[in-house]
Amino acid sequence: MLEQSQIDQVTDSDAYDSDGDKIGKVGQVYLDDQTGQPAWVTVNTGLFGTNESFVPLSEASFSGDRLTVPYAKSKVKDAPNVAADGHLSPDEETELYAYYGVSYSNDTTDTTSYNETTAGTTTDTTDVGYDTSGPTTDNAMTLSEEQVQVGTQTREAGRARLRKHVVTENVTQTVPVTHEEVVIEREPITDANRGDATAGPDISEEEHEVVLHEEVPVVQKTVEPVERVRLDTRETTTEETVTEEVRKERVETDGDVVDSSETSLRS
Protein backbone atom coordinates (compact mmCIF):
# COMPACT_ATOMS: atom_id res chain seq x y z
CA MET A 1 0.00 0.00 0.00
CA LEU A 2 1.33 3.42 -0.92
CA GLU A 3 1.66 6.00 1.86
CA GLN A 4 0.75 9.68 1.51
CA SER A 5 4.37 10.64 2.11
CA GLN A 6 5.35 8.72 -1.04
CA ILE A 7 2.90 10.39 -3.43
CA ASP A 8 5.29 13.05 -4.71
CA GLN A 9 8.01 10.41 -5.16
CA VAL A 10 5.88 7.92 -7.07
CA THR A 11 4.59 10.54 -9.54
CA ASP A 12 6.63 10.27 -12.80
CA SER A 13 8.37 7.13 -11.49
CA ASP A 14 8.43 3.88 -13.48
CA ALA A 15 5.81 1.19 -12.89
CA TYR A 16 6.76 -2.51 -13.14
CA ASP A 17 4.56 -5.59 -13.30
CA SER A 18 4.66 -8.76 -11.22
CA ASP A 19 7.32 -10.28 -13.52
CA GLY A 20 9.62 -7.26 -13.27
CA ASP A 21 8.77 -5.95 -16.76
CA LYS A 22 8.44 -2.20 -17.14
CA ILE A 23 4.85 -1.14 -17.85
CA GLY A 24 5.27 2.60 -18.25
CA LYS A 25 5.58 5.88 -16.38
CA VAL A 26 3.26 6.77 -13.50
CA GLY A 27 0.99 9.70 -14.38
CA GLN A 28 -1.47 10.65 -11.62
CA VAL A 29 -2.20 9.45 -8.08
CA TYR A 30 -5.87 9.29 -7.02
CA LEU A 31 -6.87 9.62 -3.34
CA ASP A 32 -9.90 8.12 -1.64
CA ASP A 33 -12.22 11.03 -0.72
CA GLN A 34 -13.10 9.49 2.66
CA THR A 35 -9.70 8.34 3.89
CA GLY A 36 -7.42 10.60 1.89
CA GLN A 37 -5.18 7.59 1.22
CA PRO A 38 -3.72 6.80 -2.22
CA ALA A 39 -6.09 4.38 -3.97
CA TRP A 40 -5.21 4.41 -7.69
CA VAL A 41 -2.48 5.45 -10.08
CA THR A 42 -2.56 5.95 -13.80
CA VAL A 43 0.24 4.40 -15.87
CA ASN A 44 1.13 5.67 -19.33
CA THR A 45 0.92 2.74 -21.76
CA GLY A 46 0.61 2.34 -25.50
CA LEU A 47 2.83 3.73 -28.25
CA PHE A 48 4.78 6.76 -26.94
CA GLY A 49 2.68 6.56 -23.73
CA THR A 50 -0.50 7.76 -25.45
CA ASN A 51 -2.87 5.82 -23.16
CA GLU A 52 -3.40 5.96 -19.39
CA SER A 53 -4.49 2.82 -17.56
CA PHE A 54 -5.74 2.78 -13.97
CA VAL A 55 -4.07 0.39 -11.49
CA PRO A 56 -5.21 -0.14 -7.86
CA LEU A 57 -2.65 0.52 -5.12
CA SER A 58 -4.10 -1.86 -2.52
CA GLU A 59 -1.27 -4.39 -3.03
CA ALA A 60 1.34 -2.18 -4.72
CA SER A 61 4.78 -1.46 -3.28
CA PHE A 62 7.20 1.41 -3.85
CA SER A 63 10.96 1.17 -3.41
CA GLY A 64 13.64 3.50 -4.69
CA ASP A 65 12.17 4.83 -7.92
CA ARG A 66 10.10 1.71 -8.81
CA LEU A 67 6.39 1.17 -8.26
CA THR A 68 5.63 -2.56 -8.41
CA VAL A 69 2.05 -3.75 -8.94
CA PRO A 70 0.88 -7.39 -8.64
CA TYR A 71 -0.48 -7.55 -12.19
CA ALA A 72 0.95 -8.52 -15.57
CA LYS A 73 1.85 -5.79 -18.05
CA SER A 74 -0.79 -7.05 -20.50
CA LYS A 75 -3.44 -6.94 -17.75
CA VAL A 76 -2.73 -3.27 -17.08
CA LYS A 77 -2.66 -2.33 -20.78
CA ASP A 78 -6.07 -3.98 -21.34
CA ALA A 79 -7.75 -2.30 -18.37
CA PRO A 80 -11.16 -0.65 -18.99
CA ASN A 81 -10.85 2.67 -20.74
CA VAL A 82 -11.69 5.22 -18.04
CA ALA A 83 -10.91 8.88 -18.62
CA ALA A 84 -8.20 10.22 -16.33
CA ASP A 85 -10.10 13.47 -15.76
CA GLY A 86 -9.30 13.95 -12.08
CA HIS A 87 -12.19 11.91 -10.60
CA LEU A 88 -13.32 8.30 -10.40
CA SER A 89 -17.02 7.77 -9.76
CA PRO A 90 -18.26 4.72 -7.80
CA ASP A 91 -19.44 3.14 -11.06
CA GLU A 92 -16.02 3.55 -12.62
CA GLU A 93 -14.31 2.15 -9.51
CA THR A 94 -16.69 -0.80 -9.49
CA GLU A 95 -15.79 -1.61 -13.10
CA LEU A 96 -12.06 -1.31 -12.45
CA TYR A 97 -12.10 -3.30 -9.19
CA ALA A 98 -14.08 -6.07 -10.89
CA TYR A 99 -11.55 -6.17 -13.74
CA TYR A 100 -8.60 -6.52 -11.32
CA GLY A 101 -10.48 -8.99 -9.11
CA VAL A 102 -10.33 -6.75 -6.02
CA SER A 103 -13.24 -6.61 -3.55
CA TYR A 104 -15.08 -3.27 -3.51
CA SER A 105 -17.58 -1.66 -1.15
CA ASN A 106 -20.47 0.27 -2.68
CA ASP A 107 -20.32 2.70 0.25
CA THR A 108 -17.02 4.13 -0.96
CA THR A 109 -17.25 7.69 -2.28
CA ASP A 110 -15.59 9.20 -5.35
CA THR A 111 -11.84 9.10 -5.80
CA THR A 112 -10.04 12.36 -6.56
CA SER A 113 -6.74 13.03 -8.28
CA TYR A 114 -3.99 14.13 -5.92
CA ASN A 115 -3.29 17.07 -8.23
CA GLU A 116 -6.75 18.47 -7.40
CA THR A 117 -6.22 18.38 -3.61
CA THR A 118 -3.97 20.33 -1.29
CA ALA A 119 -1.90 18.07 1.00
CA GLY A 120 -4.65 15.45 0.79
CA THR A 121 -7.46 17.88 1.79
CA THR A 122 -10.03 18.93 -0.81
CA THR A 123 -10.23 22.69 -1.34
CA ASP A 124 -13.84 24.05 -1.16
CA THR A 125 -14.75 26.46 -3.93
CA THR A 126 -17.99 28.01 -5.12
CA ASP A 127 -18.78 26.80 -8.64
CA VAL A 128 -19.83 29.55 -11.02
CA GLY A 129 -20.28 27.10 -13.89
CA TYR A 130 -21.23 23.47 -13.44
CA ASP A 131 -21.38 20.31 -15.51
CA THR A 132 -24.82 19.99 -17.14
CA SER A 133 -23.89 16.70 -18.84
CA GLY A 134 -23.54 14.74 -15.60
CA PRO A 135 -22.40 15.02 -11.98
CA THR A 136 -20.83 18.34 -11.03
CA THR A 137 -17.03 18.21 -11.32
CA ASP A 138 -15.50 21.67 -11.06
CA ASN A 139 -16.02 25.12 -12.56
CA ALA A 140 -13.70 24.67 -15.55
CA MET A 141 -13.66 22.59 -18.69
CA THR A 142 -10.35 21.05 -19.77
CA LEU A 143 -9.49 21.19 -23.44
CA SER A 144 -7.11 18.53 -24.70
CA GLU A 145 -5.50 17.73 -28.00
CA GLU A 146 -3.60 14.87 -29.49
CA GLN A 147 0.05 15.45 -30.32
CA VAL A 148 2.09 13.45 -32.79
CA GLN A 149 5.40 12.08 -31.61
CA VAL A 150 7.41 10.50 -34.40
CA GLY A 151 10.36 8.24 -33.70
CA THR A 152 12.29 5.60 -35.58
CA GLN A 153 12.83 1.90 -35.15
CA THR A 154 15.33 -0.39 -36.83
CA ARG A 155 14.13 -3.32 -38.90
CA GLU A 156 15.74 -5.72 -41.37
CA ALA A 157 15.59 -4.25 -44.88
CA GLY A 158 17.41 -6.98 -46.82
CA ARG A 159 20.45 -9.19 -46.95
CA ALA A 160 23.59 -9.29 -49.10
CA ARG A 161 25.91 -12.24 -49.64
CA LEU A 162 29.48 -12.41 -50.88
CA ARG A 163 30.27 -15.66 -52.71
CA LYS A 164 33.31 -16.70 -54.75
CA HIS A 165 33.37 -19.26 -57.54
CA VAL A 166 35.91 -20.54 -60.07
CA VAL A 167 35.88 -19.50 -63.72
CA THR A 168 38.20 -20.68 -66.48
CA GLU A 169 39.76 -18.42 -69.07
CA ASN A 170 42.47 -18.85 -71.70
CA VAL A 171 45.82 -17.15 -71.26
CA THR A 172 48.00 -16.82 -74.37
CA GLN A 173 51.71 -16.10 -74.13
CA THR A 174 54.51 -16.35 -76.71
CA VAL A 175 57.77 -18.02 -75.73
CA PRO A 176 60.84 -18.50 -78.01
CA VAL A 177 61.90 -22.13 -78.57
CA THR A 178 64.90 -23.56 -80.43
CA HIS A 179 65.39 -26.80 -82.36
CA GLU A 180 68.21 -28.47 -84.26
CA GLU A 181 68.14 -28.96 -88.03
CA VAL A 182 70.43 -31.17 -90.18
CA VAL A 183 72.80 -29.25 -92.37
CA ILE A 184 74.90 -31.01 -95.00
CA GLU A 185 78.41 -29.64 -95.19
CA ARG A 186 80.62 -30.45 -98.16
CA GLU A 187 84.39 -30.00 -98.33
CA PRO A 188 86.71 -30.68 -101.22
CA ILE A 189 89.49 -33.28 -100.98
CA THR A 190 92.74 -31.68 -100.08
CA ASP A 191 96.09 -32.88 -98.94
CA ALA A 192 94.96 -32.24 -95.36
CA ASN A 193 91.95 -34.59 -95.47
CA ARG A 194 93.00 -37.04 -98.14
CA GLY A 195 94.15 -39.59 -95.60
CA ASP A 196 90.76 -39.60 -93.86
CA ALA A 197 88.97 -39.77 -97.19
CA THR A 198 90.88 -42.89 -98.39
CA ALA A 199 90.97 -44.69 -94.99
CA GLY A 200 87.94 -46.86 -95.76
CA PRO A 201 87.21 -49.23 -98.65
CA ASP A 202 87.18 -47.84 -102.13
CA ILE A 203 83.51 -48.58 -102.78
CA SER A 204 81.07 -49.37 -99.93
CA GLU A 205 77.68 -48.60 -98.36
CA GLU A 206 77.65 -46.54 -95.21
CA GLU A 207 75.19 -44.75 -92.85
CA HIS A 208 75.77 -41.84 -90.49
CA GLU A 209 73.24 -40.72 -87.85
CA VAL A 210 72.93 -37.56 -85.79
CA VAL A 211 70.50 -36.90 -82.89
CA LEU A 212 68.40 -33.74 -83.24
CA HIS A 213 67.17 -31.72 -80.21
CA GLU A 214 64.43 -29.14 -79.82
CA GLU A 215 62.89 -27.00 -77.05
CA VAL A 216 59.17 -27.33 -76.28
CA PRO A 217 57.05 -25.00 -74.07
CA VAL A 218 56.59 -26.23 -70.51
CA VAL A 219 53.65 -24.76 -68.51
CA GLN A 220 53.58 -24.61 -64.72
CA LYS A 221 50.76 -23.01 -62.71
CA THR A 222 51.06 -21.53 -59.22
CA VAL A 223 48.40 -19.96 -57.02
CA GLU A 224 49.10 -16.42 -55.82
CA PRO A 225 46.80 -14.17 -53.69
CA VAL A 226 45.85 -11.05 -55.63
CA GLU A 227 43.11 -9.31 -53.58
CA ARG A 228 41.04 -9.46 -50.37
CA VAL A 229 37.29 -8.79 -50.51
CA ARG A 230 34.86 -8.36 -47.59
CA LEU A 231 31.29 -7.14 -46.97
CA ASP A 232 30.72 -3.97 -44.96
CA THR A 233 27.79 -1.60 -44.39
CA ARG A 234 27.45 2.16 -44.37
CA GLU A 235 24.63 4.36 -43.13
CA THR A 236 22.79 6.61 -45.55
CA THR A 237 20.31 9.15 -44.18
CA THR A 238 17.22 10.12 -46.11
CA GLU A 239 14.06 11.95 -45.10
CA GLU A 240 10.55 10.52 -45.00
CA THR A 241 7.40 12.56 -44.44
CA VAL A 242 4.87 11.17 -41.95
CA THR A 243 1.27 12.37 -42.04
CA GLU A 244 -1.10 11.60 -39.17
CA GLU A 245 -4.51 12.89 -38.13
CA VAL A 246 -4.76 14.47 -34.67
CA ARG A 247 -7.86 15.48 -32.76
CA LYS A 248 -8.18 18.77 -30.87
CA GLU A 249 -10.87 19.96 -28.53
CA ARG A 250 -12.34 23.40 -29.12
CA VAL A 251 -14.88 25.29 -27.03
CA GLU A 252 -17.99 27.04 -28.32
CA THR A 253 -20.29 29.34 -26.37
CA ASP A 254 -24.02 29.90 -26.42
CA GLY A 255 -25.56 33.09 -25.14
CA ASP A 256 -24.10 36.47 -24.19
CA VAL A 257 -20.52 35.48 -23.32
CA VAL A 258 -17.44 37.73 -23.29
CA ASP A 259 -14.07 36.08 -23.95
CA SER A 260 -11.73 37.36 -21.21
CA SER A 261 -8.69 36.86 -23.45
CA GLU A 262 -10.14 39.16 -26.13
CA THR A 263 -11.05 41.76 -23.48
CA SER A 264 -7.48 41.80 -22.17
CA LEU A 265 -6.15 42.29 -25.70
CA ARG A 266 -8.41 45.31 -26.32
CA SER A 267 -7.40 46.90 -23.05
CSV table of N, CA, C and O in Angstrom, one decimal, residues 64-133:
chain,number,residue,atom,x,y,z
A,64,GLY,N,12.7,2.8,-3.8
A,64,GLY,CA,13.6,3.5,-4.7
A,64,GLY,C,12.9,4.4,-5.6
A,64,GLY,O,12.2,5.3,-5.2
A,65,ASP,N,13.0,4.1,-6.9
A,65,ASP,CA,12.2,4.8,-7.9
A,65,ASP,C,11.3,3.9,-8.7
A,65,ASP,O,10.9,4.2,-9.9
A,66,ARG,N,10.9,2.7,-8.1
A,66,ARG,CA,10.1,1.7,-8.8
A,66,ARG,C,8.8,1.5,-8.1
A,66,ARG,O,8.8,1.2,-6.9
A,67,LEU,N,7.7,1.6,-8.8
A,67,LEU,CA,6.4,1.2,-8.3
A,67,LEU,C,6.1,-0.2,-8.8
A,67,LEU,O,6.0,-0.4,-10.1
A,68,THR,N,5.9,-1.2,-8.0
A,68,THR,CA,5.6,-2.6,-8.4
A,68,THR,C,4.2,-2.9,-8.1
A,68,THR,O,3.7,-2.8,-6.9
A,69,VAL,N,3.4,-3.4,-9.1
A,69,VAL,CA,2.0,-3.8,-8.9
A,69,VAL,C,1.9,-5.3,-9.2
A,69,VAL,O,2.7,-5.8,-10.0
A,70,PRO,N,1.0,-5.9,-8.5
A,70,PRO,CA,0.9,-7.4,-8.6
A,70,PRO,C,0.1,-7.8,-9.8
A,70,PRO,O,-0.7,-8.8,-9.8
A,71,TYR,N,0.3,-7.2,-11.0
A,71,TYR,CA,-0.5,-7.6,-12.2
A,71,TYR,C,0.5,-7.6,-13.4
A,71,TYR,O,1.5,-7.0,-13.4
A,72,ALA,N,0.1,-8.4,-14.4
A,72,ALA,CA,1.0,-8.5,-15.6
A,72,ALA,C,0.8,-7.3,-16.4
A,72,ALA,O,-0.2,-6.5,-16.3
A,73,LYS,N,1.8,-7.0,-17.2
A,73,LYS,CA,1.8,-5.8,-18.0
A,73,LYS,C,0.6,-5.8,-19.0
A,73,LYS,O,0.0,-4.8,-19.2
A,74,SER,N,0.3,-7.0,-19.6
A,74,SER,CA,-0.8,-7.1,-20.5
A,74,SER,C,-2.1,-6.8,-19.8
A,74,SER,O,-3.0,-6.2,-20.4
A,75,LYS,N,-2.2,-7.2,-18.5
A,75,LYS,CA,-3.4,-6.9,-17.8
A,75,LYS,C,-3.7,-5.4,-17.6
A,75,LYS,O,-4.8,-4.9,-17.7
A,76,VAL,N,-2.6,-4.7,-17.3
A,76,VAL,CA,-2.7,-3.3,-17.1
A,76,VAL,C,-3.1,-2.6,-18.4
A,76,VAL,O,-3.9,-1.7,-18.5
A,77,LYS,N,-2.4,-3.0,-19.5
A,77,LYS,CA,-2.7,-2.3,-20.8
A,77,LYS,C,-4.1,-2.5,-21.3
A,77,LYS,O,-4.6,-1.7,-22.0
A,78,ASP,N,-4.7,-3.7,-20.9
A,78,ASP,CA,-6.1,-4.0,-21.3
A,78,ASP,C,-7.1,-3.6,-20.4
A,78,ASP,O,-8.3,-4.0,-20.5
A,79,ALA,N,-6.8,-2.7,-19.4
A,79,ALA,CA,-7.8,-2.3,-18.4
A,79,ALA,C,-8.9,-1.5,-19.0
A,79,ALA,O,-8.7,-0.9,-20.1
A,80,PRO,N,-10.1,-1.4,-18.4
A,80,PRO,CA,-11.2,-0.7,-19.0
A,80,PRO,C,-10.7,0.8,-19.2
A,80,PRO,O,-10.0,1.4,-18.5
A,81,ASN,N,-11.2,1.3,-20.3
A,81,ASN,CA,-10.9,2.7,-20.7
A,81,ASN,C,-11.7,3.7,-19.9
A,81,ASN,O,-12.8,4.0,-20.3
A,82,VAL,N,-11.0,4.2,-18.9
A,82,VAL,CA,-11.7,5.2,-18.0
A,82,VAL,C,-10.9,6.5,-18.2
A,82,VAL,O,-9.7,6.5,-18.1
A,83,ALA,N,-11.6,7.6,-18.4
A,83,ALA,CA,-10.9,8.9,-18.6
A,83,ALA,C,-10.2,9.3,-17.3
A,83,ALA,O,-10.8,9.3,-16.3
A,84,ALA,N,-9.0,9.7,-17.5
A,84,ALA,CA,-8.2,10.2,-16.3
A,84,ALA,C,-8.5,11.7,-16.2
A,84,ALA,O,-7.6,12.6,-16.5
A,85,ASP,N,-9.7,12.1,-15.8
A,85,ASP,CA,-10.1,13.5,-15.8
A,85,ASP,C,-10.1,14.1,-14.4
A,85,ASP,O,-10.7,15.1,-14.1
A,86,GLY,N,-9.4,13.4,-13.4
A,86,GLY,CA,-9.3,14.0,-12.1
A,86,GLY,C,-10.2,13.3,-11.1
A,86,GLY,O,-10.0,13.5,-9.9
A,87,HIS,N,-11.2,12.6,-11.5
A,87,HIS,CA,-12.2,11.9,-10.6
A,87,HIS,C,-12.5,10.5,-11.1
A,87,HIS,O,-12.6,10.3,-12.3
A,88,LEU,N,-12.8,9.6,-10.1
A,88,LEU,CA,-13.3,8.3,-10.4
A,88,LEU,C,-14.6,8.2,-9.7
A,88,LEU,O,-14.7,8.3,-8.4
A,89,SER,N,-15.7,7.9,-10.4
A,89,SER,CA,-17.0,7.8,-9.8
A,89,SER,C,-17.1,6.4,-9.2
A,89,SER,O,-16.3,5.5,-9.6
A,90,PRO,N,-18.1,6.1,-8.3
A,90,PRO,CA,-18.3,4.7,-7.8
A,90,PRO,C,-18.5,3.7,-8.9
A,90,PRO,O,-18.0,2.6,-8.8
A,91,ASP,N,-19.2,4.1,-10.0
A,91,ASP,CA,-19.4,3.1,-11.1
A,91,ASP,C,-18.1,2.8,-11.8
A,91,ASP,O,-17.9,1.6,-12.1
A,92,GLU,N,-17.3,3.8,-12.0
A,92,GLU,CA,-16.0,3.5,-12.6
A,92,GLU,C,-15.1,2.7,-11.7
A,92,GLU,O,-14.4,1.8,-12.2
A,93,GLU,N,-15.1,3.0,-10.4
A,93,GLU,CA,-14.3,2.2,-9.5
A,93,GLU,C,-14.8,0.7,-9.5
A,93,GLU,O,-14.0,-0.2,-9.4
A,94,THR,N,-16.1,0.5,-9.5
A,94,THR,CA,-16.7,-0.8,-9.5
A,94,THR,C,-16.2,-1.6,-10.7
A,94,THR,O,-15.8,-2.8,-10.6
A,95,GLU,N,-16.2,-0.9,-11.9
A,95,GLU,CA,-15.8,-1.6,-13.1
A,95,GLU,C,-14.3,-2.0,-13.0
A,95,GLU,O,-13.9,-3.1,-13.4
A,96,LEU,N,-13.5,-1.1,-12.5
A,96,LEU,CA,-12.1,-1.3,-12.4
A,96,LEU,C,-11.7,-2.4,-11.4
A,96,LEU,O,-10.9,-3.3,-11.7
A,97,TYR,N,-12.4,-2.3,-10.2
A,97,TYR,CA,-12.1,-3.3,-9.2
A,97,TYR,C,-12.5,-4.7,-9.7
A,97,TYR,O,-11.8,-5.7,-9.4
A,98,ALA,N,-13.6,-4.8,-10.4
A,98,ALA,CA,-14.1,-6.1,-10.9
A,98,ALA,C,-13.1,-6.6,-11.9
A,98,ALA,O,-12.8,-7.8,-11.9
A,99,TYR,N,-12.5,-5.7,-12.7
A,99,TYR,CA,-11.6,-6.2,-13.7
A,99,TYR,C,-10.3,-6.7,-13.1
A,99,TYR,O,-9.8,-7.7,-13.5
A,100,TYR,N,-9.8,-6.1,-12.0
A,100,TYR,CA,-8.6,-6.5,-11.3
A,100,TYR,C,-8.9,-7.6,-10.3
A,100,TYR,O,-7.9,-8.1,-9.6
A,101,GLY,N,-10.2,-7.9,-10.1
A,101,GLY,CA,-10.5,-9.0,-9.1
A,101,GLY,C,-10.3,-8.6,-7.7
A,101,GLY,O,-9.9,-9.4,-6.8
A,102,VAL,N,-10.5,-7.3,-7.4
A,102,VAL,CA,-10.3,-6.7,-6.0
A,102,VAL,C,-11.7,-6.5,-5.5
A,102,VAL,O,-12.6,-5.9,-6.1
A,103,SER,N,-11.9,-6.9,-4.2
A,103,SER,CA,-13.2,-6.6,-3.5
A,103,SER,C,-13.4,-5.1,-3.4
A,103,SER,O,-12.5,-4.4,-3.2
A,104,TYR,N,-14.8,-4.7,-3.5
A,104,TYR,CA,-15.1,-3.3,-3.5
A,104,TYR,C,-16.4,-3.0,-2.7
A,104,TYR,O,-17.3,-3.8,-2.9
A,105,SER,N,-16.4,-2.0,-1.9
A,105,SER,CA,-17.6,-1.7,-1.2
A,105,SER,C,-18.3,-0.6,-1.9
A,105,SER,O,-17.8,0.5,-2.3
A,106,ASN,N,-19.6,-0.7,-2.0
A,106,ASN,CA,-20.5,0.3,-2.7
A,106,ASN,C,-20.6,1.5,-1.9
A,106,ASN,O,-21.1,2.5,-2.4
A,107,ASP,N,-20.2,1.5,-0.6
A,107,ASP,CA,-20.3,2.7,0.3
A,107,ASP,C,-19.2,3.7,0.0
A,107,ASP,O,-19.2,4.8,0.5
A,108,THR,N,-18.2,3.3,-0.7
A,108,THR,CA,-17.0,4.1,-1.0
A,108,THR,C,-17.4,5.3,-1.9
A,108,THR,O,-18.1,5.1,-2.8
A,109,THR,N,-16.9,6.5,-1.5
A,109,THR,CA,-17.2,7.7,-2.3
A,109,THR,C,-16.3,7.8,-3.5
A,109,THR,O,-15.5,7.0,-3.7
A,110,ASP,N,-16.4,8.9,-4.2
A,110,ASP,CA,-15.6,9.2,-5.4
A,110,ASP,C,-14.1,9.2,-5.0
A,110,ASP,O,-13.8,9.5,-3.8
A,111,THR,N,-13.3,9.0,-6.0
A,111,THR,CA,-11.8,9.1,-5.8
A,111,THR,C,-11.3,10.3,-6.6
A,111,THR,O,-11.7,10.5,-7.7
A,112,THR,N,-10.5,11.1,-6.0
A,112,THR,CA,-10.0,12.4,-6.6
A,112,THR,C,-8.5,12.3,-6.8
A,112,THR,O,-7.8,11.8,-6.0
A,113,SER,N,-8.2,12.9,-7.9
A,113,SER,CA,-6.7,13.0,-8.3
A,113,SER,C,-6.0,13.9,-7.2
A,113,SER,O,-6.5,14.9,-6.8
A,114,TYR,N,-4.8,13.4,-6.9
A,114,TYR,CA,-4.0,14.1,-5.9
A,114,TYR,C,-3.7,15.5,-6.4
A,114,TYR,O,-3.6,16.5,-5.6
A,115,ASN,N,-3.6,15.7,-7.7
A,115,ASN,CA,-3.3,17.1,-8.2
A,115,ASN,C,-4.4,18.1,-8.0
A,115,ASN,O,-4.2,19.3,-8.0
A,116,GLU,N,-5.6,17.6,-7.6
A,116,GLU,CA,-6.8,18.5,-7.4
A,116,GLU,C,-7.0,18.6,-5.9
A,116,GLU,O,-8.0,19.2,-5.5
A,117,THR,N,-6.1,18.2,-5.1
A,117,THR,CA,-6.2,18.4,-3.6
A,117,THR,C,-5.0,19.1,-3.1
A,117,THR,O,-4.0,19.2,-3.8
A,118,THR,N,-5.1,19.6,-1.9
A,118,THR,CA,-4.0,20.3,-1.3
A,118,THR,C,-3.6,19.6,-0.1
A,118,THR,O,-4.3,19.5,0.9
A,119,ALA,N,-2.4,18.9,-0.1
A,119,ALA,CA,-1.9,18.1,1.0
A,119,ALA,C,-2.9,17.0,1.4
A,119,ALA,O,-3.1,16.7,2.6
A,120,GLY,N,-3.7,16.5,0.5
A,120,GLY,CA,-4.6,15.5,0.8
A,120,GLY,C,-6.0,16.0,1.2
A,120,GLY,O,-6.9,15.2,1.5
A,121,THR,N,-6.2,17.3,1.3
A,121,THR,CA,-7.5,17.9,1.8
A,121,THR,C,-8.1,18.6,0.6
A,121,THR,O,-7.5,19.5,0.0
A,122,THR,N,-9.4,18.3,0.3
A,122,THR,CA,-10.0,18.9,-0.8
A,122,THR,C,-10.3,20.4,-0.5
A,122,THR,O,-10.8,20.8,0.6
A,123,THR,N,-10.0,21.3,-1.5
A,123,THR,CA,-10.2,22.7,-1.3
A,123,THR,C,-11.7,23.0,-1.8
A,123,THR,O,-12.1,22.7,-2.9
A,124,ASP,N,-12.5,23.7,-0.8
A,124,ASP,CA,-13.8,24.1,-1.2
A,124,ASP,C,-13.9,25.3,-2.0
A,124,ASP,O,-13.2,26.3,-1.6
A,125,THR,N,-14.6,25.3,-3.1
A,125,THR,CA,-14.7,26.5,-3.9
A,125,THR,C,-16.2,26.6,-4.3
A,125,THR,O,-17.0,25.6,-4.2
A,126,THR,N,-16.6,27.8,-4.7
A,126,THR,CA,-18.0,28.0,-5.1
A,126,THR,C,-18.0,27.9,-6.6
A,126,THR,O,-17.4,28.8,-7.3
A,127,ASP,N,-18.7,27.0,-7.2
A,127,ASP,CA,-18.8,26.8,-8.6
A,127,ASP,C,-19.7,27.9,-9.3
A,127,ASP,O,-20.8,28.0,-8.9
A,128,VAL,N,-19.0,28.6,-10.2
A,128,VAL,CA,-19.8,29.6,-11.0
A,128,VAL,C,-20.5,28.8,-12.1
A,128,VAL,O,-21.7,28.9,-12.4
A,129,GLY,N,-19.7,28.0,-12.9
A,129,GLY,CA,-20.3,27.1,-13.9
A,129,GLY,C,-20.3,25.7,-13.4
A,129,GLY,O,-19.5,25.3,-12.5
A,130,TYR,N,-21.2,24.9,-13.9
A,130,TYR,CA,-21.2,23.5,-13.4
A,130,TYR,C,-21.5,22.6,-14.6
A,130,TYR,O,-22.0,23.0,-15.7
A,131,ASP,N,-21.3,21.3,-14.4
A,131,ASP,CA,-21.4,20.3,-15.5
A,131,ASP,C,-22.8,19.9,-15.7
A,131,ASP,O,-23.4,19.3,-14.8
A,132,THR,N,-23.4,20.3,-16.9
A,132,THR,CA,-24.8,20.0,-17.1
A,132,THR,C,-25.0,18.6,-17.8
A,132,THR,O,-26.1,18.2,-18.0
A,133,SER,N,-23.8,18.0,-18.2
A,133,SER,CA,-23.9,16.7,-18.8
A,133,SER,C,-23.8,15.5,-17.9
A,133,SER,O,-24.0,14.4,-18.3
